[in-house]
C-alpha cells in the first residue's frame, strides 16, 4: 500500500439487526460514506458493503490519506474604492486584507469587463482523511433508512438497535471517533457462541479473514451463496430438489453468521393438505426450505439453516421436527374446516369487508368485475354466465381460515376449494389465475377465462382508484396501480386479445358508483397505461423513437395493446431495412412541406395534372401499393406492410430529386401536395415513420 492511500474499514457492532433491513442498511451505509468521501474530494478505490446479523461494515480500498490541496480565489472591493486619489489603501482594502490575514501588498488585481477588483489567491491545504471520517460516517449513519429508531441504556442517541462496538481503521491505524457513545478501536466480535471473545483486527484488509476464523462470514453475498449451495446439495442428498425462494434466502442470510445446513422430516399424513399451504407454513413460520421430488411432488422433508455447529445435530433436528408439527397441524385443521362451507356460502360475508371506502365492499367489487367480465366474455371465447359466476366467487376464499393465516394463498386456495366443491376445472383455475401475473416476470393467466378475469379485475381497480383521486404520485403507489396496468397490458398482448383500451375502461367506468363520474377519468387512465407501455417497451430494448412513431400515429381512443405491440415490432423490423433511413427522412420532409403549405394533403390526386415523369412514377407506385398494403394492415401484418412500402424508396427519392413541389401553378402545386399526402397516409396507417431515427 502506498503512503498516500490506505484501506478503510468501518464496522458498527450491534444487537441482532432486523433481517428484512440488513441488505438495505448495509448498502445505504456504504453509499453514505462514499458520498461523504466524494464530497470531500477524497479519492478511493473499490467499495464493499458487508454485513451480518450483528454488524454493518464497509471496506474501501485505496482511500487517499489526505484531501487534495485546493486553490481558491476571493474577490474583494473594486480597485476604484480600494484606493484613494493618492493611491493609499482605503478601509475597504485594509478590511479585505485583514479578513484574509495578509497585507494589502499581498493582494492581486483582477481585470474584468466590469472593471478591476482586488483579489486574494491562496491554497487550502487538504485535511487528513482520518480527521474528516468521524463526521462523514456520522452523517451516513444519520441518513440510514430506519423507519423506527430506539434508545438504550441512558443514551440520548437513537439507532435501529443498541450499539456495542465500533471498529475504524485506515490500514493498521485506529481512526479515533465516538459513535453512539462508543469509542472506536480495533476490537471486533466473533460468533456469539463459537467465538464470544473479542477479535483483534490488525489491519483493515485482514477483516474478513479474522472474522472467518471467529466463525463469522461477513460478506453477505458470499454467505447467501454458501446457503444456496448447501441447501441445494442437501436437497439432492434427500433424493429431491430444494425449493429455493429468493426472499427466504435473503431472510435466512440476514439471520445467520455461520450457516450450517440440517434437514428433518414430518408426518407424511400432512401431505394430504395442498402443498402450497405446507410450503407457506414451512417458509413463513419456520424459515424452512421445502423439498420436492423429481416429479415436483412435495416430500415430507425440510431443510433448515442453523447459526451454530451443534455437537448433537440429531437433537437440533428433533427440535425442529417437534416445532413444525403443530404448524402443519394448523394448516391441516384449516383445510378440513374450510371445506365444510362452500365458497358460495361465504359471499354474503364479503358485504361486510370494505375494499375502499368510496368504492364499497369486496362484494361490490366482485359484482363490478362480474359485469365487466360478462360484457367481454365472448371476446375471450368464454360463456358470459360462466365468466360472471367465476368473478363472483373470486374473492370468497378471502374469508377462509387458510387465507386468513396465509394471505399469499389468496386465489390458490380458492382453486382448491372450488375443485373440492365440484366447480368446473375452468372456474376453479380462474379463481387462481385472476391474480396473475402476481409479480414482475410472472406468467399471465393460462386460460381464456383466467385472462378475462385478470383483465376485468385490473380495469376495475384502475378506473375506481383514479375516479376517487388516488392516482399514483411520484414513488407512491399504495394501490399498486402501476403493477395492475402492466398486468392488464401483458395479458392482452401475450393472450393475443385485440381489445380497445379506451372501450374496456369505459365499460369499467360504467360499473363504478354513479357519484364518482368515473367516465371523466378514462382518458387519464389510458394515458397512464400508455406510460406503462412505454416503460415496458424501453425495458424490452425498443428505442424510444419506435414507441413514439407508433403512439403519434394513433388516437388515444384507438389504442389496442396487442395491435400497438405488433406495430412496434414492425417498426423495429423496418429500421433494419436499407430503405428505412431514406423513407424516414422523406416522411419528415413531407410532414414539414404539408405543414408549411397549410395543406393536409387529403385531396384526391388528378392524374391529368401530373407533368413530370418522376411524379407520374410515384403516383403509379403509390396506386399499385395501396390495395395490397391496406389488405396487410387489415390483417395486422404490419411488418409485411412496411416491407412493401420500403419498395417505394426509389420513386420517392426520384420525386424529390426531380420535382419542385411548390410549383407556381396552384393546381399543380395542390396536386403534388395531394400525392405526398397519399404517400404519407400509407405510412401513417401503421406508424409515423418520420419519428424514426435516421442513419448516423
XYZ file of C-alpha atoms in Angstrom:
696
model
C 0.000 0.000 0.000
C 1.392 3.399 -0.888
C 1.939 6.091 1.704
C -0.670 8.295 0.060
C -3.553 5.815 0.313
C -4.845 3.254 2.778
C -7.628 0.712 3.117
C -10.537 1.932 5.209
C -12.596 -0.348 7.427
C -15.611 0.738 9.414
C -17.649 -1.761 11.408
C -20.607 -0.981 13.647
C -21.401 -3.809 16.088
C -24.982 -4.072 17.303
C -27.620 -6.338 18.733
C -29.225 -8.545 16.062
C -30.493 -6.341 13.241
C -33.949 -6.759 11.655
C -33.373 -9.399 8.953
C -35.546 -7.608 6.421
C -33.462 -4.443 6.781
C -29.903 -5.792 6.723
C -29.240 -5.504 2.981
C -30.856 -2.091 2.723
C -28.943 -0.698 5.721
C -25.650 -2.204 4.567
C -25.911 -0.728 1.074
C -27.102 2.646 2.375
C -24.202 2.893 4.841
C -21.654 2.211 2.107
C -23.335 4.708 -0.226
C -23.427 7.356 2.505
C -19.731 7.005 3.338
C -18.765 7.063 -0.351
C -20.887 10.170 -0.867
C -19.108 11.865 2.029
C -15.671 10.962 0.655
C -16.641 12.219 -2.792
C -17.954 15.498 -1.428
C -14.700 15.996 0.457
C -12.726 15.286 -2.720
C -11.101 12.184 -1.248
C -10.331 9.642 -3.947
C -10.871 5.973 -3.273
C -10.978 2.561 -4.926
C -13.293 -0.447 -4.684
C -16.131 -0.254 -2.168
C -17.654 -3.294 -0.455
C -20.782 -3.232 1.692
C -20.523 -6.035 4.251
C -22.940 -7.143 6.917
C -24.138 -9.898 9.220
C -26.872 -10.104 11.869
C -24.783 -8.259 14.475
C -22.812 -5.868 12.318
C -22.774 -3.369 9.473
C -19.402 -2.904 7.815
C -17.828 -1.054 4.905
C -14.421 -1.803 3.395
C -12.970 0.677 0.905
C -9.627 0.246 -0.843
C -7.091 2.914 -1.813
C -8.574 5.767 0.205
C -6.423 8.891 -0.046
C -4.983 9.745 3.356
C -5.486 13.480 2.774
C -7.707 15.742 0.790
C -6.001 17.352 -2.195
C -4.879 20.945 -1.777
C -7.362 23.287 -3.414
C -6.550 26.682 -4.929
C -9.092 29.408 -4.254
C -9.750 32.994 -5.260
C -11.665 35.520 -3.161
C -12.818 38.737 -4.781
C -12.666 41.901 -2.728
C -13.678 45.516 -3.337
C -13.308 47.295 -6.670
C -9.926 48.949 -7.137
C -11.736 52.289 -7.564
C -12.928 52.147 -3.954
C -9.931 50.240 -2.563
C -7.523 53.171 -3.022
C -7.889 56.921 -2.616
C -6.664 59.625 -5.011
C -3.137 59.289 -3.552
C -3.160 55.543 -4.154
C -3.347 54.824 -0.454
C -5.435 51.827 0.640
C -8.862 52.676 1.980
C -10.615 50.960 4.853
C -12.266 48.684 2.311
C -8.907 47.400 1.078
C -7.442 47.098 4.565
C -10.522 45.270 5.840
C -10.416 42.789 2.943
C -6.693 42.158 3.524
C -7.260 41.734 7.272
C -10.072 39.213 6.670
C -7.610 37.107 4.689
C -4.821 37.615 7.267
C -2.438 39.230 4.745
C -1.178 42.695 3.968
C -2.702 44.892 1.257
C 0.522 44.425 -0.726
C -0.185 40.651 -0.904
C -3.449 41.228 -2.725
C -3.651 40.934 -6.516
C -5.764 42.666 -9.122
C -8.357 41.030 -11.374
C -9.264 42.772 -14.626
C -12.800 42.082 -15.924
C -15.190 43.665 -18.387
C -16.843 45.279 -15.411
C -13.614 46.821 -14.119
C -10.693 45.958 -11.856
C -11.043 44.228 -8.478
C -8.807 43.284 -5.609
C -8.489 39.522 -5.187
C -6.770 37.198 -2.786
C -5.461 33.959 -4.208
C -4.335 31.145 -1.964
C -4.304 27.416 -1.433
C -6.350 25.493 1.114
C -4.261 22.658 2.438
C -6.207 19.401 2.394
C -7.174 17.938 5.732
C -6.247 14.456 6.828
C -8.897 11.918 5.866
C -8.800 10.484 9.379
C -9.871 13.879 10.738
C -12.813 14.064 8.345
C -14.060 10.487 8.733
C -15.954 10.856 12.045
C -18.286 13.474 10.582
C -18.609 11.603 7.264
C -19.529 8.350 8.990
C -21.927 10.000 11.422
C -23.776 11.704 8.581
C -24.031 8.378 6.761
C -25.445 6.696 9.879
C -27.912 9.505 10.499
C -29.214 9.175 6.929
C -29.839 5.420 7.073
C -33.403 4.415 6.096
C -34.532 3.393 9.577
C -38.313 3.751 9.986
C -38.244 3.365 13.769
C -35.215 4.137 15.930
C -34.719 3.103 19.549
C -32.824 4.270 22.619
C -30.938 2.068 25.048
C -29.403 2.467 28.482
C -29.018 6.089 29.485
C -28.159 7.140 25.909
C -29.926 10.077 24.307
C -28.892 8.896 20.849
C -31.064 6.568 18.771
C -30.383 3.784 16.296
C -32.121 0.729 14.878
C -30.508 -1.497 17.562
C -28.174 -0.891 20.545
C -24.554 -0.357 19.502
C -21.828 -2.282 21.374
C -18.591 -1.791 19.455
C -17.035 0.317 16.701
C -14.041 -0.604 14.563
C -12.476 2.150 12.459
C -9.145 1.531 10.763
C -7.068 3.020 7.998
C -4.609 0.250 7.233
C -3.286 -0.617 10.721
C -4.120 2.688 12.438
C -7.254 3.232 14.512
C -9.260 6.252 13.388
C -10.393 7.969 16.605
C -14.118 8.673 16.773
C -17.105 8.169 19.024
C -20.279 6.696 17.536
C -23.437 6.475 19.658
C -21.315 6.847 22.785
C -18.899 4.053 21.828
C -15.234 4.854 21.150
C -13.630 3.261 18.114
C -10.838 0.705 18.382
C -9.691 -2.458 16.593
C -11.697 -4.930 18.694
C -14.492 -6.640 16.803
C -16.596 -9.583 17.995
C -16.834 -13.069 16.593
C -19.716 -15.541 16.636
C -21.832 -15.135 19.746
C -21.283 -18.779 20.792
C -18.363 -20.154 18.781
C -16.098 -17.182 19.473
C -17.509 -14.877 22.165
C -14.104 -13.268 22.853
C -13.027 -10.028 21.133
C -11.386 -10.311 17.721
C -8.424 -8.034 17.140
C -8.292 -6.601 13.618
C -4.629 -5.856 12.926
C -5.175 -4.248 9.547
C -8.253 -3.186 7.575
C -7.517 -5.750 4.860
C -7.401 -8.559 7.448
C -11.012 -8.014 8.491
C -12.810 -10.771 6.584
C -10.249 -13.467 7.334
C -10.085 -12.521 11.006
C -13.846 -12.795 11.338
C -13.960 -16.027 9.344
C -11.573 -17.552 11.886
C -14.053 -16.333 14.510
C -16.946 -18.160 12.748
C -18.458 -15.143 11.011
C -18.927 -14.988 7.225
C -19.190 -11.221 6.989
C -19.647 -10.951 3.201
C -23.425 -11.282 2.908
C -23.255 -12.200 -0.788
C -20.772 -14.983 -0.079
C -22.889 -16.131 2.857
C -26.026 -16.222 0.694
C -24.281 -18.288 -1.954
C -22.985 -20.689 0.708
C -26.533 -21.184 1.948
C -27.909 -21.632 -1.571
C -25.351 -24.300 -2.441
C -25.691 -26.054 0.906
C -29.488 -26.210 0.623
C -29.312 -27.362 -2.998
C -26.843 -30.086 -2.120
C -28.891 -31.265 0.855
C -31.995 -31.428 -1.307
C -30.180 -33.693 -3.751
C -28.917 -35.855 -0.891
C -32.527 -36.294 0.227
C -33.437 -37.512 -3.250
C -35.236 -34.388 -4.420
C -34.869 -30.701 -5.160
C -34.995 -27.959 -2.537
C -37.490 -25.136 -3.115
C -35.157 -22.128 -3.195
C -37.233 -18.992 -2.719
C -35.148 -15.831 -3.166
C -36.927 -13.876 -0.435
C -36.422 -16.718 2.031
C -32.761 -16.965 1.045
C -32.338 -13.248 1.759
C -34.039 -13.564 5.125
C -32.053 -16.601 6.249
C -28.821 -14.936 5.097
C -29.640 -11.993 7.352
C -30.319 -14.299 10.320
C -27.112 -16.333 10.477
C -23.412 -15.534 10.690
C -22.122 -19.097 10.322
C -24.567 -21.122 8.212
C -24.909 -24.840 8.942
C -27.336 -26.961 6.927
C -29.619 -29.503 8.632
C -32.612 -31.466 7.404
C -35.573 -33.162 9.020
C -38.881 -34.807 8.239
C -42.562 -34.604 9.146
C -45.514 -36.975 9.165
C -46.472 -37.967 5.624
C -50.173 -37.723 6.514
C -49.812 -33.930 6.230
C -49.196 -34.335 2.501
C -52.969 -34.563 2.004
C -53.021 -30.780 2.553
C -52.406 -28.656 -0.586
C -48.638 -28.326 -0.968
C -48.801 -24.515 -1.237
C -50.220 -24.375 2.297
C -47.492 -26.621 3.697
C -44.829 -24.640 1.860
C -46.205 -21.322 3.156
C -46.182 -22.725 6.689
C -42.612 -24.006 6.397
C -41.257 -20.883 4.720
C -43.250 -18.217 6.544
C -43.377 -19.576 10.062
C -40.226 -21.664 10.348
C -37.988 -20.357 7.558
C -37.506 -23.906 6.322
C -36.754 -24.882 2.739
C -39.267 -27.466 1.464
C -38.183 -30.320 -0.787
C -39.921 -31.691 -3.891
C -39.231 -34.962 -5.650
C -38.087 -35.148 -9.272
C -41.733 -35.062 -10.390
C -42.427 -31.878 -8.432
C -44.401 -33.560 -5.644
C -43.758 -32.302 -2.118
C -41.734 -34.643 0.078
C -42.213 -34.988 3.819
C -38.785 -33.428 4.333
C -37.461 -29.954 5.064
C -34.089 -28.211 5.201
C -33.134 -25.588 7.735
C -30.085 -23.393 8.303
C -28.699 -23.222 11.810
C -26.384 -20.499 13.110
C -24.229 -22.902 15.103
C -22.309 -26.126 14.678
C -24.009 -28.287 17.284
C -22.221 -31.156 18.949
C -25.530 -33.024 18.807
C -27.151 -32.272 15.410
C -29.733 -35.028 15.866
C -31.089 -33.221 18.899
C -31.340 -29.956 16.958
C -33.159 -31.717 14.108
C -35.555 -33.371 16.564
C -36.320 -29.951 17.998
C -37.106 -28.567 14.556
C -39.325 -31.538 13.781
C -41.168 -31.020 17.052
C -41.740 -27.340 16.293
C -43.012 -27.857 12.750
C -45.656 -30.427 13.663
C -48.167 -28.016 15.276
C -47.705 -25.584 12.390
C -48.577 -28.214 9.837
C -51.381 -29.451 12.062
C -52.861 -25.942 11.954
C -52.734 -25.973 8.149
C -54.445 -29.394 8.106
C -57.113 -28.128 10.510
C -57.818 -25.069 8.347
C -58.030 -27.283 5.252
C -60.574 -29.587 6.863
C -62.603 -26.748 8.386
C -62.757 -24.568 5.272
C -64.057 -27.382 3.091
C -67.159 -27.733 5.248
C -68.507 -24.418 3.946
C -68.862 -23.871 0.160
C -67.374 -20.751 -1.355
C -70.832 -19.648 -2.477
C -71.969 -19.612 1.157
C -69.244 -17.089 2.002
C -70.376 -14.445 -0.470
C -72.655 -12.661 1.985
C -69.663 -12.146 4.255
C -67.929 -10.121 1.549
C -70.594 -7.436 2.007
C -69.034 -6.643 5.383
C -65.444 -6.334 4.117
C -64.577 -2.877 2.780
C -62.483 -2.745 -0.386
C -62.216 1.047 -0.336
C -64.484 3.490 1.458
C -65.690 5.255 -1.692
C -65.808 2.078 -3.776
C -67.736 -0.130 -1.408
C -67.236 -3.674 -0.204
C -65.443 -6.645 -1.687
C -68.873 -7.880 -2.747
C -69.379 -4.627 -4.675
C -66.013 -5.087 -6.363
C -66.852 -8.687 -7.287
C -70.110 -7.514 -8.860
C -68.265 -4.878 -10.894
C -65.703 -7.396 -12.123
C -68.522 -9.821 -12.970
C -70.255 -7.121 -15.014
C -67.115 -6.288 -16.980
C -66.348 -9.987 -17.482
C -69.853 -10.675 -18.766
C -69.607 -7.783 -21.243
C -66.281 -9.024 -22.659
C -66.759 -12.785 -22.267
C -67.358 -13.537 -25.942
C -64.233 -11.555 -26.879
C -62.322 -14.077 -24.770
C -64.135 -17.131 -26.181
C -65.907 -17.585 -22.852
C -69.515 -18.123 -21.837
C -70.864 -14.906 -20.179
C -72.655 -16.754 -17.363
C -69.544 -18.774 -16.555
C -67.437 -15.627 -16.550
C -69.827 -13.790 -14.221
C -70.060 -16.809 -11.893
C -66.269 -17.139 -11.634
C -65.875 -13.403 -10.990
C -68.498 -13.559 -8.234
C -66.633 -16.397 -6.488
C -63.195 -14.878 -6.994
C -62.907 -13.316 -3.544
C -64.796 -15.832 -1.459
C -61.618 -17.571 -0.306
C -60.565 -14.375 1.471
C -62.966 -15.387 4.232
C -61.442 -18.846 4.712
C -59.272 -19.693 7.706
C -56.398 -20.777 5.485
C -56.156 -17.480 3.590
C -56.625 -15.606 6.841
C -53.499 -17.328 8.128
C -51.604 -17.270 4.809
C -52.744 -14.222 2.779
C -50.301 -15.091 0.000
C -52.516 -18.116 -0.777
C -55.406 -15.935 -1.963
C -56.661 -17.450 -5.198
C -54.577 -20.586 -4.742
C -56.908 -21.853 -2.023
C -59.912 -20.644 -3.981
C -58.842 -23.034 -6.741
C -58.521 -25.972 -4.330
C -61.803 -25.306 -2.543
C -63.671 -24.826 -5.840
C -62.440 -28.185 -7.086
C -63.421 -29.850 -3.823
C -66.906 -28.359 -4.201
C -67.350 -29.652 -7.762
C -66.955 -26.375 -9.588
C -65.771 -26.879 -13.152
C -61.992 -27.063 -13.562
C -62.119 -23.922 -15.747
C -63.819 -21.923 -12.990
C -61.576 -23.342 -10.268
C -58.388 -22.497 -12.171
C -59.670 -18.998 -12.977
C -60.048 -18.215 -9.249
C -56.277 -18.515 -9.011
C -55.442 -17.087 -12.429
C -57.302 -13.819 -11.800
C -54.262 -12.684 -9.773
C -51.693 -13.460 -12.448
C -49.207 -12.041 -13.145
C -48.628 -11.630 -9.422
C -45.177 -10.075 -9.753
C -42.687 -8.888 -12.352
C -41.717 -11.774 -14.580
C -44.641 -13.961 -13.503
C -46.603 -15.680 -16.264
C -50.046 -14.392 -17.236
C -53.171 -16.481 -16.675
C -53.109 -19.617 -18.758
C -56.779 -19.937 -19.724
C -59.052 -17.527 -21.633
C -61.392 -17.353 -18.614
C -58.490 -16.576 -16.282
C -57.223 -13.922 -18.677
C -60.678 -12.364 -18.883
C -60.966 -12.152 -15.096
C -57.422 -10.796 -14.766
C -58.202 -8.033 -17.271
C -61.601 -7.198 -15.743
C -60.146 -7.129 -12.238
C -57.380 -4.704 -13.162
C -59.611 -2.492 -15.310
C -61.994 -2.109 -12.375
C -59.188 -1.291 -9.955
C -57.611 1.284 -12.264
C -60.854 3.092 -13.027
C -62.089 3.014 -9.446
C -58.919 4.306 -7.831
C -58.388 7.024 -10.453
C -62.047 8.072 -10.071
C -61.602 8.664 -6.321
C -58.499 10.786 -6.957
C -55.908 8.307 -5.667
C -53.718 8.041 -8.759
C -50.034 7.283 -8.078
C -47.829 10.267 -7.333
C -44.053 10.048 -7.620
C -42.814 6.860 -6.000
C -46.045 6.392 -4.021
C -48.410 3.793 -5.401
C -50.338 2.342 -2.423
C -52.876 0.536 -4.617
C -50.157 -0.951 -6.894
C -51.781 0.633 -9.958
C -48.574 0.500 -12.000
C -48.421 -3.246 -11.461
C -52.132 -3.527 -12.285
C -51.682 -1.647 -15.559
C -48.690 -3.761 -16.559
C -50.609 -6.940 -15.747
C -53.583 -5.796 -17.836
C -51.386 -4.832 -20.797
C -49.314 -8.016 -20.660
C -52.443 -10.174 -20.506
C -53.942 -8.519 -23.567
C -50.689 -8.740 -25.541
C -49.470 -12.191 -24.512
C -53.002 -13.601 -24.549
C -53.438 -12.266 -28.113
C -56.641 -10.338 -27.310
C -57.450 -7.429 -29.658
C -59.218 -5.253 -27.097
C -59.603 -1.481 -27.388
C -58.206 0.001 -24.189
C -60.496 3.036 -24.002
C -63.561 0.873 -24.651
C -62.581 -1.564 -21.897
C -62.023 1.272 -19.435
C -65.331 2.912 -20.354
C -67.049 -0.376 -19.564
C -65.226 -0.490 -16.227
C -66.160 3.148 -15.565
C -69.834 2.391 -16.177
C -69.795 -0.067 -13.245
C -68.303 2.389 -10.749
C -70.556 4.211 -8.246
C -72.547 6.894 -10.065
C -71.360 9.586 -7.663
C -67.792 9.305 -8.956
C -68.212 10.390 -12.612
C -65.644 7.711 -13.432
C -66.007 8.099 -17.193
C -64.398 11.531 -16.908
C -61.165 9.744 -15.984
C -60.983 7.288 -18.896
C -58.549 9.412 -20.918
C -56.357 9.829 -17.835
C -56.186 6.060 -17.280
C -55.475 5.453 -20.982
C -52.543 7.873 -20.705
C -51.362 6.115 -17.547
C -51.448 2.759 -19.346
C -49.578 4.215 -22.318
C -46.852 5.407 -19.959
C -46.564 1.858 -18.621
C -46.436 0.525 -22.175
C -43.612 2.924 -22.950
C -41.666 1.757 -19.885
C -42.240 -1.868 -20.899
C -41.043 -1.133 -24.434
C -37.871 0.566 -23.217
C -37.196 -2.332 -20.860
C -37.529 -4.669 -23.845
C -34.859 -2.610 -25.675
C -37.157 -0.832 -28.123
C -35.722 2.582 -28.975
C -37.833 5.494 -27.663
C -38.337 6.711 -31.247
C -40.042 3.433 -32.161
C -42.598 3.850 -29.407
C -43.259 7.469 -30.331
C -43.622 6.553 -34.002
C -46.497 4.233 -33.140
C -48.032 6.397 -30.444
C -48.175 9.529 -32.591
C -49.978 7.660 -35.399
C -52.836 6.538 -33.140
C -55.519 8.475 -31.312
C -55.801 7.536 -27.595
C -59.257 6.139 -28.303
C -57.755 3.752 -30.884
C -55.153 2.113 -28.654
C -55.214 -1.675 -28.575
C -52.172 -3.017 -26.682
C -51.870 -6.102 -28.895
C -52.149 -4.022 -32.072
C -49.721 -1.455 -30.636
C -47.169 -4.175 -29.931
C -47.441 -5.549 -33.459
C -46.861 -2.067 -34.899
C -43.891 -1.630 -32.579
C -42.347 -4.901 -33.751
C -42.953 -3.864 -37.365
C -41.172 -0.552 -36.847
C -38.165 -2.298 -35.330
C -38.012 -4.666 -38.316
C -38.430 -1.710 -40.701
C -35.433 0.147 -39.212
C -33.278 -2.797 -40.222
C -34.089 -2.305 -43.911
C -31.724 -0.354 -46.145
C -34.577 1.918 -47.287
C -35.637 2.869 -43.742
C -33.415 5.906 -43.270
C -34.270 7.426 -46.645
C -38.011 6.899 -46.193
C -37.937 8.247 -42.627
C -36.226 11.388 -43.926
C -38.708 11.636 -46.808
C -41.681 11.373 -44.476
C -40.178 14.033 -42.249
C -39.787 16.240 -45.298
C -43.375 15.559 -46.387
C -44.684 16.443 -42.945
C -42.795 19.739 -42.960
C -43.895 20.606 -46.526
C -47.579 19.963 -45.765
C -47.411 21.915 -42.521
C -45.750 24.942 -44.100
C -48.143 24.849 -47.056
C -51.122 24.705 -44.713
C -52.365 21.717 -46.698
C -53.467 18.421 -45.199
C -52.777 16.642 -48.464
C -56.030 14.690 -48.269
C -57.479 15.857 -51.627
C -57.667 13.267 -54.448
C -54.817 13.221 -56.959
C -55.701 14.297 -60.515
C -53.563 12.159 -62.876
C -54.029 14.734 -65.652
C -52.040 17.282 -63.640
C -49.004 15.014 -63.201
C -46.495 16.606 -65.600
C -43.101 15.223 -64.585
C -42.105 11.573 -65.164
C -40.917 11.297 -61.547
C -44.295 12.345 -60.133
C -46.162 10.025 -62.502
C -43.886 7.159 -61.415
C -44.514 7.936 -57.745
C -48.261 8.143 -58.291
C -48.237 4.813 -60.100
C -46.156 3.242 -57.294
C -48.487 4.589 -54.601
C -51.520 3.358 -56.513
C -50.084 -0.122 -57.041
C -49.108 -0.461 -53.380
C -52.254 0.957 -51.768
C -54.552 -2.065 -52.066
C -52.038 -4.768 -51.020
C -50.721 -2.630 -48.154
C -54.233 -1.903 -46.889
C -55.003 -5.625 -47.055
C -51.926 -6.392 -44.969
C -52.870 -3.664 -42.478
C -56.380 -5.090 -42.098
C -54.773 -8.420 -41.207
C -52.412 -6.643 -38.732
C -49.467 -7.830 -40.832
C -47.637 -4.580 -40.197
C -44.128 -5.943 -40.689
C -45.012 -7.175 -44.163
C -46.845 -3.923 -44.924
C -43.814 -1.782 -44.064
C -41.604 -4.119 -46.091
C -43.860 -3.494 -49.105
C -43.740 0.251 -48.520
C -39.947 0.088 -48.401
C -40.172 -0.687 -52.120
C -41.205 2.953 -52.649
C -37.759 4.243 -51.815
C -36.571 4.654 -55.424
C -39.628 6.544 -56.775
C -39.727 8.717 -53.618
C -36.040 9.618 -53.986
C -36.512 10.429 -57.705
C -39.537 12.570 -56.919
C -37.631 14.775 -54.504
C -34.631 14.936 -56.868
C -36.618 15.902 -59.976
C -39.856 17.602 -58.876
C -40.431 21.060 -57.433
C -43.372 20.507 -55.068
C -44.186 24.178 -54.538
C -44.869 24.956 -58.209
C -46.122 28.400 -59.222
C -49.269 26.888 -60.747
C -51.761 26.500 -57.864
C -53.460 23.438 -59.330
C -50.143 21.640 -59.952
C -48.876 22.557 -56.506
C -52.001 21.270 -54.724
C -51.957 18.117 -56.820
C -48.366 17.391 -55.797
C -49.252 18.040 -52.155
C -52.146 15.602 -52.538
C -49.726 12.992 -53.913
C -47.421 13.458 -50.947
C -50.421 13.268 -48.622
C -51.447 9.952 -50.166
C -47.942 8.603 -49.687
C -47.792 9.814 -46.098
C -51.198 8.280 -45.327
C -49.958 4.833 -46.347
C -47.214 5.013 -43.728
C -49.359 6.737 -41.074
C -51.831 3.873 -41.243
C -49.096 1.919 -39.439
C -46.790 4.425 -37.721
C -45.310 7.877 -38.101
C -42.048 6.759 -39.665
C -40.877 10.381 -39.721
C -40.266 9.923 -35.984
C -37.843 7.055 -36.608
C -34.125 7.782 -36.265
C -32.214 8.468 -39.455
C -28.904 6.652 -40.041
C -25.946 8.423 -38.485
